[in-house]
């Protein structure tokens, strides 16, 4: 069904263009203008991606610290990239990845709606008055020289310059195209007065924005058509209102693959634009009167409908923000009530979202959260495989006693659970990390950290696989008292539980207080304990309390459990590694290697 | 134990630093890590004082030994980088 729709979404517009060009060759220039304008938007977006480098996440964090900041960020970013739809879709992706809060996201989307009005000003105040093709041509020519440079910021600036040049060129062709219509087709004959005119043209504006995927492009078309006298001022106002409604469709499509937070934001965007559109249509007479007053004060001519439309566009969007901003808190709690957090499906990736593929640092952050999700799943499975509940382990004051009391067999098909909770996530992580390698040239350090996270995920997978081997004997010896074997397996389970608790303690410590060097201490404790366990097993065999078959099983299983614990410790070492390069170097120098840890464990410690 | 290995690691780090492949470790950073290590040592000593179970005491002693090894290394490194 989706592929059929995708095919139609290509074929239908192409067929419509062929038909339109057949009946009206003059339309070719307008269509080419729209295409060049949209191409300019794409180049602007690429340019800003290159210029922002890996700072996007930090920028977003700082931008959403308060609602006014988020509002300003939305305004500036949509002004720069000339696309509120893009800003909204990216905001939904970042919200889904857990990088910003819902209230911060709403602020950005509201601000983006204000930023979208700058497109109308650009065309009305500048595009129609100056022969902007004169500026566009040298801009594009200079930009091409910059685009072929190696330095990333220079290339980024080149794309921005080229994008702006193509925007201007697109406006020029649209304007020129509509001029050609003057002598042929007169669209103004189809203009409709009254309430029906408002509603029909609002719907047309929304439809045009859905097709063009840009309210900016719709506004530019409307203003150039208005300036060429092809549509009436009243109908242009309705088209502008419709463009605001149409832009929400892109965000709604973007939210389809997002989590519940992303969907909440898409609905907030829809509510904001519908309320703003409804208010604008209801108050259309007082608003146009207000536009006349503002135009008079600003010295705009009474007949300059293009500029008056830009003023209207700004006023009604500002009115929307003024109306909706005090209701943001209510809107958030309404959305949280109506769209409750669904019980997360542990087997599906929660943070990996293809929309952030272009932003290496954001990608790293999302991957980090997904690896943490995998760690939770892996540890739960490791503990269940040993017949232990995570709550029992982390809440225990006496871990050994808590383990000895855990005799109830946990109903678990470890093979199935491994496929469901671990392998699916690991596959998604590997796929995501592989896609990130294309940033190796631009962001080598980030890609190196992403590689480390992927390796860490591999270690977690191996830890679960190790426990899969032990499961049978764990069920045999720990669900009932069998004497010496039960004692040994309980000691093994306690060791794994201690490692899990040590990692939990590291996680709950303040980042400035903790160090991965603590894991060396845990590794030394573990090595000493393992040796003690081996000595105890040997003694039990010699005393005849452990039969050779059980002893062999235990020694094999102890080796698997040891591998699982080492993988968990290695994963924690990678996960909690210092993000600062110098600090990471220092910890690397101070860390003990396996031999040194073994020596520390073997020689015993001085008593106090 | 391990100061010879540490010296080798430091020499390798200095080579990477000279080639622009590593970031310089400032003495203040070593001091900061030393503070953390000493606080951890104090915590372990407190644990040892309050622990009555022999097996548990032995485990804490192993951790303490590693913590002191880290402190010794950090102090040596601090002198080297000064």
XYZ file of C-alpha atoms in Angstrom:
690
model
C 0.000 0.000 0.000
C 2.791 2.407 0.988
C 4.766 1.666 -2.184
C 1.633 2.284 -4.301
C 1.155 5.640 -2.574
C 4.845 6.455 -3.052
C 4.554 5.689 -6.787
C 1.474 7.898 -7.098
C 3.184 10.706 -5.181
C 5.769 10.828 -7.991
C 3.590 10.056 -10.995
C 0.639 12.354 -10.189
C 2.621 15.613 -9.784
C 4.646 14.807 -12.916
C 1.461 14.108 -14.892
C -0.125 17.305 -13.546
C 2.935 19.306 -14.633
C 2.895 17.787 -18.152
C -0.814 18.645 -18.511
C -0.356 22.149 -17.114
C 2.593 22.879 -19.434
C 0.569 21.507 -22.377
C -2.338 23.872 -21.755
C -0.272 26.843 -20.589
C 3.374 27.007 -21.698
C 3.736 30.252 -19.666
C 3.318 28.176 -16.526
C 6.733 26.616 -17.185
C 8.526 29.713 -15.969
C 6.471 29.903 -12.753
C 7.038 26.182 -12.092
C 10.771 26.546 -12.799
C 10.826 29.499 -10.362
C 9.191 27.352 -7.642
C 11.665 24.523 -8.376
C 14.696 26.852 -8.183
C 13.301 28.379 -4.963
C 12.904 24.922 -3.375
C 16.384 23.950 -4.594
C 17.694 27.088 -2.867
C 16.018 26.001 0.389
C 17.735 22.591 0.132
C 21.127 24.253 -0.397
C 20.544 26.606 2.557
C 19.752 23.614 4.762
C 22.879 21.733 3.651
C 24.953 24.861 4.224
C 23.698 25.335 7.765
C 24.285 21.650 8.535
C 27.928 22.062 7.477
C 28.291 25.334 9.389
C 26.693 23.992 12.576
C 29.171 21.069 12.548
C 28.733 18.971 15.657
C 27.382 21.805 17.746
C 23.723 21.241 17.030
C 23.036 19.264 20.189
C 24.716 21.860 22.433
C 22.850 24.584 20.569
C 19.527 22.801 21.080
C 20.257 22.254 24.763
C 21.014 25.953 25.277
C 18.100 27.020 23.077
C 15.442 25.109 24.987
C 16.490 26.143 28.496
C 13.493 28.507 28.642
C 10.392 29.106 26.502
C 11.479 32.605 25.288
C 14.846 31.117 24.251
C 13.114 28.251 22.428
C 10.812 30.760 20.727
C 13.797 32.855 19.610
C 15.649 29.743 18.415
C 12.641 28.634 16.319
C 12.319 32.125 14.859
C 16.004 32.497 13.956
C 16.483 28.942 12.647
C 13.403 29.005 10.382
C 14.414 32.470 9.143
C 17.878 31.179 8.282
C 16.828 27.940 6.593
C 13.636 29.531 5.204
C 11.571 26.497 6.137
C 9.410 26.187 9.234
C 8.408 22.670 8.098
C 12.039 21.529 8.252
C 12.537 23.100 11.689
C 9.336 21.417 12.928
C 10.257 17.990 11.513
C 13.777 18.160 12.977
C 12.385 19.328 16.334
C 10.082 16.280 16.374
C 13.086 14.018 15.638
C 15.177 15.594 18.408
C 12.277 15.337 20.838
C 11.834 11.659 19.908
C 15.543 11.099 20.513
C 15.066 12.600 24.010
C 17.363 15.551 23.307
C 14.845 18.271 24.130
C 11.731 18.587 26.289
C 8.159 18.772 24.943
C 7.719 22.318 26.247
C 11.033 23.331 24.620
C 9.904 21.708 21.369
C 6.603 23.589 21.454
C 8.522 26.865 21.953
C 10.685 26.115 18.904
C 7.654 25.276 16.735
C 5.834 28.470 17.802
C 8.982 30.482 17.016
C 9.340 28.729 13.645
C 5.840 29.927 12.753
C 6.963 33.497 13.359
C 10.179 32.885 11.409
C 8.160 31.694 8.440
C 6.753 35.207 8.015
C 10.196 36.530 7.045
C 9.814 34.815 3.656
C 6.851 37.056 2.853
C 8.866 40.161 3.818
C 11.813 38.987 1.739
C 9.681 38.823 -1.384
C 7.332 41.739 -0.760
C 9.907 44.233 0.484
C 12.871 43.195 -1.598
C 12.082 40.602 -4.274
C 9.433 42.649 -6.055
C 11.192 46.008 -5.895
C 14.720 45.247 -6.922
C 15.816 43.234 -9.913
C 17.092 40.515 -7.642
C 18.376 38.393 -10.502
C 21.189 40.990 -10.658
C 22.212 39.912 -7.130
C 21.393 36.242 -7.562
C 23.725 35.594 -10.502
C 26.991 36.767 -8.845
C 25.949 35.107 -5.547
C 25.593 31.721 -7.252
C 28.861 32.206 -9.186
C 30.837 33.161 -6.027
C 29.185 30.321 -4.115
C 30.346 27.672 -6.593
C 33.989 28.655 -5.944
C 33.433 28.294 -2.178
C 31.488 25.020 -2.449
C 34.515 23.317 -4.025
C 36.838 24.279 -1.143
C 38.030 21.661 1.350
C 37.510 23.636 4.575
C 34.152 22.717 6.051
C 33.054 26.234 7.182
C 33.991 27.738 3.798
C 32.037 25.000 2.008
C 29.101 25.558 4.367
C 29.153 29.302 3.673
C 29.290 28.508 -0.060
C 26.122 26.408 0.204
C 24.360 29.143 2.202
C 25.340 31.762 -0.407
C 24.262 29.502 -3.269
C 21.001 28.717 -1.449
C 20.225 32.425 -1.005
C 21.172 33.053 -4.662
C 18.815 30.316 -5.876
C 16.041 31.645 -3.603
C 16.385 35.054 -5.285
C 16.582 33.485 -8.736
C 13.457 31.420 -8.020
C 11.553 34.545 -6.934
C 12.695 36.314 -10.127
C 11.397 33.520 -12.378
C 8.094 33.266 -10.495
C 7.619 37.041 -10.815
C 8.559 36.963 -14.491
C 6.294 33.973 -15.090
C 3.266 35.707 -13.607
C 4.002 38.825 -15.681
C 3.645 36.629 -18.788
C 0.180 35.573 -17.596
C -1.030 39.152 -17.657
C -1.789 38.981 -21.371
C -3.112 35.429 -21.376
C -4.870 33.800 -18.446
C -6.467 36.027 -15.811
C -6.741 34.073 -12.572
C -8.473 37.022 -10.917
C -11.635 36.076 -12.843
C -11.899 33.079 -10.528
C -11.561 35.178 -7.382
C -14.449 34.578 -4.969
C -15.879 37.161 -2.611
C -17.290 36.620 0.899
C -17.044 33.747 3.336
C -16.890 31.099 0.577
C -13.948 32.869 -0.982
C -12.170 32.811 2.405
C -12.827 29.110 3.001
C -12.060 27.920 -0.554
C -8.828 29.920 -0.805
C -7.764 28.821 2.701
C -8.188 25.206 1.550
C -6.275 26.002 -1.672
C -3.411 27.559 0.332
C -3.245 24.471 2.549
C -3.272 22.135 -0.473
C -0.547 24.139 -2.261
C 1.662 23.968 0.851
C 1.152 20.203 1.171
C 2.186 19.782 -2.499
C 5.154 22.187 -2.307
C 6.110 20.980 1.217
C 6.911 24.597 2.039
C 4.694 27.410 3.304
C 7.493 29.781 2.261
C 7.162 28.676 -1.368
C 3.367 29.064 -1.175
C 3.711 32.574 0.261
C 6.193 33.556 -2.437
C 3.810 32.259 -5.109
C 0.880 34.090 -3.515
C 2.742 37.390 -3.210
C 4.105 37.291 -6.751
C 0.651 36.342 -8.099
C -0.868 39.176 -6.030
C 1.703 41.675 -7.277
C 0.965 40.619 -10.854
C -2.761 41.164 -10.189
C -3.607 37.486 -10.713
C -5.438 37.128 -7.401
C -7.305 39.554 -5.132
C -5.920 40.820 -1.804
C -8.777 39.111 0.125
C -8.065 35.761 -1.543
C -4.309 36.183 -0.933
C -5.053 36.642 2.788
C -7.025 33.381 2.819
C -4.226 31.605 0.920
C -1.704 32.824 3.532
C -3.893 31.461 6.343
C -4.195 28.163 4.435
C -0.422 27.949 3.985
C -0.073 27.952 7.782
C -2.499 25.037 8.082
C -0.827 23.111 5.222
C 2.607 23.273 6.820
C 1.381 21.123 9.722
C 0.873 18.181 7.337
C 4.650 17.876 6.811
C 5.132 17.796 10.591
C 2.339 15.220 10.984
C 4.036 13.003 8.366
C 7.348 13.500 10.203
C 5.689 12.369 13.452
C 4.523 9.033 12.003
C 7.865 7.395 12.809
C 8.340 9.346 16.042
C 7.576 8.195 19.567
C 4.705 9.511 21.675
C 6.602 12.733 22.544
C 7.107 13.475 18.832
C 3.416 12.824 18.161
C 2.450 15.170 21.001
C 4.553 17.935 19.456
C 3.063 17.363 15.984
C -0.431 17.688 17.485
C 0.616 20.814 19.418
C 1.810 22.252 16.102
C -1.516 21.351 14.459
C -3.530 22.840 17.355
C -1.464 26.043 17.249
C -1.892 26.502 13.495
C -5.597 25.574 13.454
C -6.399 27.936 16.338
C -4.351 30.712 14.717
C -6.069 30.114 11.342
C -9.540 30.045 12.925
C -8.890 33.277 14.840
C -7.470 34.907 11.694
C -10.536 33.928 9.639
C -13.016 35.003 12.335
C -11.228 38.308 12.886
C -10.335 38.859 9.248
C -12.069 42.275 9.064
C -10.487 43.815 12.202
C -7.138 42.272 11.236
C -7.188 43.780 7.734
C -8.178 47.109 9.319
C -5.195 46.762 11.675
C -2.972 45.987 8.663
C -4.183 49.247 7.028
C -3.283 51.197 10.183
C 0.164 49.589 10.460
C 0.761 50.132 6.725
C -0.197 53.824 7.026
C 2.085 54.314 10.039
C 4.933 52.493 8.272
C 4.471 54.529 5.109
C 3.329 51.597 2.986
C 1.136 52.640 0.078
C -2.582 51.817 0.272
C -2.311 49.893 -3.007
C 0.875 48.029 -2.072
C -0.954 44.757 -1.412
C 2.179 42.598 -1.464
C 3.672 44.437 1.538
C 0.279 44.594 3.232
C 0.003 40.801 2.884
C 3.443 40.426 4.515
C 2.222 42.667 7.380
C -0.951 40.562 7.713
C 1.092 37.346 7.738
C 3.302 38.634 10.559
C 0.393 40.065 12.579
C -1.728 36.921 12.490
C 1.201 34.636 13.357
C 2.226 36.947 16.209
C -1.389 36.930 17.390
C -1.270 33.118 17.370
C 1.860 33.100 19.551
C 0.356 35.682 21.944
C -2.837 33.601 22.226
C -1.202 30.203 22.568
C 1.902 30.927 24.649
C -0.002 31.340 27.965
C -1.803 28.072 27.158
C 1.397 26.061 26.627
C 1.357 24.481 30.104
C -2.288 23.501 29.683
C -1.564 22.183 26.166
C 1.302 20.001 27.459
C -0.813 18.462 30.236
C -3.748 18.006 27.801
C -1.481 16.180 25.338
C 0.062 14.059 28.088
C -3.456 13.072 29.200
C -4.816 12.374 25.711
C -1.658 10.692 24.418
C -0.349 8.761 27.428
C 3.093 7.203 27.374
C 2.560 3.687 26.100
C 4.351 0.898 27.921
C 7.648 0.867 26.048
C 8.295 -2.178 23.903
C 11.670 -3.264 25.251
C 12.492 -5.124 22.057
C 12.361 -2.046 19.803
C 14.939 0.732 19.528
C 13.679 3.829 21.350
C 16.146 6.510 20.401
C 17.425 5.674 16.914
C 15.748 7.840 14.326
C 16.857 8.153 10.706
C 16.062 11.900 10.740
C 19.157 12.593 12.874
C 21.537 10.735 10.525
C 23.005 14.020 9.308
C 23.998 15.281 12.774
C 26.982 13.268 14.126
C 26.916 14.513 17.740
C 23.159 14.121 18.009
C 23.521 10.686 16.484
C 26.160 9.777 19.077
C 23.925 10.956 21.890
C 20.954 8.924 20.585
C 23.180 5.865 20.106
C 24.483 6.252 23.655
C 20.943 6.182 25.002
C 20.103 3.137 22.880
C 23.207 1.287 24.141
C 22.057 2.117 27.668
C 18.669 0.610 26.752
C 20.480 -2.508 25.463
C 22.504 -2.639 28.719
C 19.261 -2.636 30.753
C 17.841 -5.457 28.638
C 21.093 -7.442 28.709
C 21.551 -7.137 32.485
C 17.945 -8.125 33.121
C 18.438 -11.225 30.967
C 21.806 -12.065 32.554
C 20.250 -11.890 36.025
C 17.108 -13.799 35.013
C 19.378 -16.401 33.411
C 20.927 -16.812 36.876
C 17.493 -16.990 38.508
C 17.833 -13.547 40.052
C 15.529 -10.534 39.911
C 17.171 -7.164 39.362
C 15.196 -5.555 42.220
C 16.374 -8.288 44.604
C 19.982 -7.631 43.626
C 20.042 -3.825 43.695
C 17.974 -3.491 46.881
C 19.877 -6.144 48.882
C 21.807 -5.104 51.975
C 23.362 -8.581 52.158
C 23.833 -9.729 48.564
C 25.006 -13.244 49.451
C 21.932 -13.874 51.590
C 19.599 -12.391 48.942
C 21.069 -14.729 46.322
C 20.781 -17.775 48.613
C 17.117 -16.939 49.142
C 16.442 -16.751 45.383
C 15.359 -20.340 44.793
C 12.137 -19.757 42.811
C 12.825 -20.688 39.152
C 12.225 -17.777 36.778
C 10.103 -18.827 33.803
C 12.368 -17.887 30.911
C 13.178 -19.091 27.405
C 16.569 -17.412 27.284
C 16.995 -18.109 23.538
C 13.711 -16.387 22.661
C 14.351 -13.520 25.043
C 17.836 -13.060 23.623
C 16.377 -12.746 20.109
C 13.641 -10.355 21.297
C 15.371 -8.090 23.801
C 19.001 -8.164 22.722
C 19.595 -9.215 19.129
C 16.962 -6.875 17.629
C 18.431 -3.871 19.444
C 21.985 -4.884 18.622
C 21.133 -5.177 14.913
C 19.594 -1.685 14.963
C 22.664 -0.298 16.803
C 25.100 -1.856 14.304
C 23.030 -0.549 11.378
C 22.900 2.958 12.896
C 26.628 2.960 13.752
C 27.482 1.801 10.239
C 25.496 4.692 8.745
C 27.456 7.066 10.994
C 30.766 6.062 9.385
C 30.045 8.454 6.507
C 30.870 11.271 8.958
C 34.385 9.856 9.503
C 36.006 12.588 7.430
C 34.104 15.495 9.014
C 33.840 14.278 12.603
C 36.516 11.574 13.161
C 36.437 11.813 16.976
C 32.661 11.425 17.131
C 32.801 8.431 14.768
C 35.546 6.850 16.931
C 33.258 7.183 19.983
C 30.372 5.722 17.968
C 32.613 2.757 17.017
C 33.403 2.279 20.735
C 29.671 2.288 21.559
C 29.042 -0.334 18.844
C 31.856 -2.527 20.245
C 30.417 -2.073 23.710
C 27.024 -3.270 22.455
C 28.814 -6.333 21.030
C 30.269 -7.017 24.481
C 26.814 -6.864 26.058
C 25.524 -9.360 23.503
C 28.397 -11.716 24.351
C 27.661 -11.424 28.084
C 24.100 -12.671 27.499
C 25.358 -15.475 25.243
C 27.731 -16.584 28.013
C 24.879 -16.803 30.504
C 22.812 -18.816 27.995
C 25.373 -21.615 28.442
C 24.993 -21.608 32.244
C 21.211 -21.476 32.402
C 20.622 -25.256 32.453
C 22.935 -25.897 35.410
C 21.664 -22.816 37.238
C 18.161 -24.296 37.123
C 19.551 -27.654 38.211
C 21.584 -26.458 41.174
C 20.011 -23.240 42.443
C 16.268 -23.953 42.542
C 16.769 -26.511 45.308
C 19.447 -27.330 47.895
C 21.879 -29.842 46.389
C 24.744 -29.297 48.813
C 28.200 -28.318 47.593
C 27.153 -27.589 43.972
C 24.450 -25.186 45.165
C 26.988 -23.410 47.381
C 29.373 -22.949 44.423
C 26.667 -21.787 41.985
C 25.295 -19.372 44.586
C 28.796 -17.920 44.972
C 28.995 -17.542 41.177
C 25.595 -15.817 41.058
C 26.659 -13.504 43.886
C 29.766 -12.488 41.915
C 27.735 -11.513 38.853
C 25.276 -9.643 41.067
C 28.177 -7.734 42.693
C 29.426 -6.618 39.281
C 25.926 -5.396 38.357
C 25.677 -3.484 41.640
C 29.155 -1.957 41.173
C 28.145 -0.679 37.717
C 24.849 0.631 39.128
C 26.817 2.492 41.844
C 29.084 4.030 39.204
C 26.040 5.113 37.214
C 24.371 6.735 40.210
C 27.531 8.615 41.294
C 27.861 12.277 40.278
C 29.801 12.504 36.970
C 32.453 14.675 38.614
C 32.923 12.202 41.468
C 33.127 8.942 39.548
C 35.964 7.392 37.596
C 36.295 4.301 35.428
C 39.330 3.524 37.630
C 36.817 2.261 40.237
C 36.207 -0.615 37.797
C 39.850 -1.699 38.213
C 39.096 -2.104 41.919
C 36.044 -4.185 41.071
C 38.077 -6.292 38.607
C 40.746 -6.971 41.277
C 38.076 -7.940 43.802
C 36.523 -10.225 41.182
C 39.867 -11.867 40.306
C 40.557 -12.581 43.973
C 37.086 -13.947 44.462
C 37.357 -16.175 41.387
C 40.595 -17.692 42.695
C 38.938 -18.286 46.036
C 36.008 -20.018 44.289
C 38.375 -22.276 42.348
C 40.222 -23.188 45.551
C 36.903 -23.935 47.253
C 35.804 -26.175 44.336
C 39.115 -28.068 44.524
C 38.700 -28.586 48.274
C 35.118 -29.846 47.854
C 36.268 -32.370 45.215
C 39.073 -33.581 47.480
C 36.657 -33.941 50.393
C 34.339 -35.985 48.145
C 31.481 -33.486 48.578
C 31.395 -32.614 44.870
C 31.294 -35.348 42.216
C 33.639 -34.943 39.220
C 30.754 -34.388 36.781
C 29.319 -31.490 38.816
C 32.850 -30.152 39.345
C 33.542 -30.120 35.577
C 30.211 -28.416 34.914
C 30.963 -25.791 37.538
C 34.441 -25.017 36.227
C 33.047 -24.610 32.686
C 30.207 -22.444 33.927
C 32.562 -20.382 36.104
C 34.531 -19.625 32.951
C 31.348 -18.513 31.115
C 30.250 -16.396 34.080
C 33.747 -14.870 34.249
C 33.516 -13.957 30.556
C 30.068 -12.389 31.102
C 31.379 -10.308 34.034
C 34.430 -9.133 32.087
C 32.198 -8.094 29.178
C 29.942 -6.146 31.557
C 32.930 -4.410 33.159
C 34.438 -3.596 29.740
C 31.083 -2.197 28.613
C 30.897 -0.002 31.727
C 34.487 1.160 31.135
C 33.549 2.269 27.608
C 30.210 3.786 28.617
C 31.531 5.836 31.536
C 34.790 6.836 29.803
C 35.596 10.525 30.261
C 34.190 12.559 27.347
C 37.098 15.024 27.656
C 40.045 13.720 25.605
C 42.741 14.760 28.107
C 40.841 13.209 31.023
C 40.320 10.012 29.013
C 44.071 9.907 28.232
C 44.871 10.318 31.929
C 42.526 7.526 32.992
C 44.029 5.327 30.264
C 47.526 5.925 31.681
C 46.506 5.226 35.273
C 44.388 2.142 34.509
C 45.857 -1.258 35.362
C 46.140 -3.996 32.761
C 44.962 -7.556 33.305
C 48.315 -8.764 34.702
C 48.507 -5.869 37.145
C 44.944 -6.507 38.304
C 45.773 -10.204 38.715
C 48.855 -9.297 40.751
C 46.808 -6.967 42.967
C 44.274 -9.733 43.516
C 46.822 -12.489 44.110
C 49.193 -10.949 46.622
C 46.555 -10.008 49.125
C 46.201 -6.604 50.669
C 47.852 -5.063 53.623
C 45.597 -5.055 56.628
C 44.772 -1.850 58.350
C 54.124 -2.609 40.833
C 53.596 -1.224 37.353
C 55.645 2.024 37.327
C 57.809 0.607 34.524
C 54.707 -0.172 32.459
C 53.351 3.287 33.274
C 56.611 4.872 32.102
C 56.286 2.978 28.800
C 52.678 4.162 28.413
C 53.700 7.747 29.176
C 56.516 7.577 26.581
C 54.025 6.327 23.993
C 51.595 9.111 24.991
C 54.357 11.748 24.650
C 55.059 10.506 21.109
C 51.383 10.795 20.170
C 51.251 14.232 21.799
C 54.235 15.410 19.750
C 52.551 14.088 16.590
C 49.377 16.038 17.462
C 47.380 12.832 17.994
C 46.757 13.276 21.727
C 45.537 16.067 23.983
C 47.852 17.551 26.605
C 47.229 16.445 30.189
C 47.504 19.536 32.400
C 48.883 19.113 35.971
C 45.578 20.510 37.354
C 43.742 17.590 35.773
C 46.062 15.101 37.490
C 45.484 16.946 40.778
C 41.716 16.714 40.246
C 41.899 12.946 39.626
C 44.217 12.519 42.622
C 41.611 14.237 44.811
C 38.976 11.792 43.597
C 41.293 8.820 44.219
C 42.109 9.983 47.747
C 38.408 10.444 48.532
C 37.778 6.918 47.257
C 40.623 5.597 49.441
C 39.039 7.312 52.457
C 35.653 5.741 51.628
C 37.224 2.282 51.376
C 39.021 2.763 54.697
C 35.698 3.709 56.299
C 34.093 0.579 54.794
C 36.940 -1.524 56.139
C 36.553 -0.061 59.626
C 32.838 -0.804 59.715
C 32.992 -4.276 58.139
C 32.897 -7.224 60.542
C 32.693 -10.111 58.068
C 36.183 -11.464 57.252
C 35.355 -12.361 53.644
C 33.898 -8.885 53.027
C 36.937 -7.259 54.685
C 39.207 -9.204 52.368
C 37.275 -7.933 49.317
C 37.542 -4.321 50.484
C 41.266 -4.808 51.082
C 41.751 -5.861 47.467
C 39.932 -2.747 46.305
C 42.011 -0.618 48.656
C 45.201 -2.064 47.246
C 44.188 -1.058 43.713
C 43.102 2.413 44.895
C 46.544 2.945 46.461
C 48.230 1.716 43.288
C 46.260 4.321 41.319
C 47.292 7.046 43.783
C 50.964 6.031 43.531
C 50.757 6.175 39.728
C 48.984 9.523 39.713
C 51.587 11.039 42.083
C 54.405 9.711 39.891
C 52.696 11.105 36.796
C 52.199 14.460 38.493
C 55.942 14.686 39.109
C 56.697 13.632 35.528
C 54.368 16.228 34.022
C 55.447 19.045 36.348
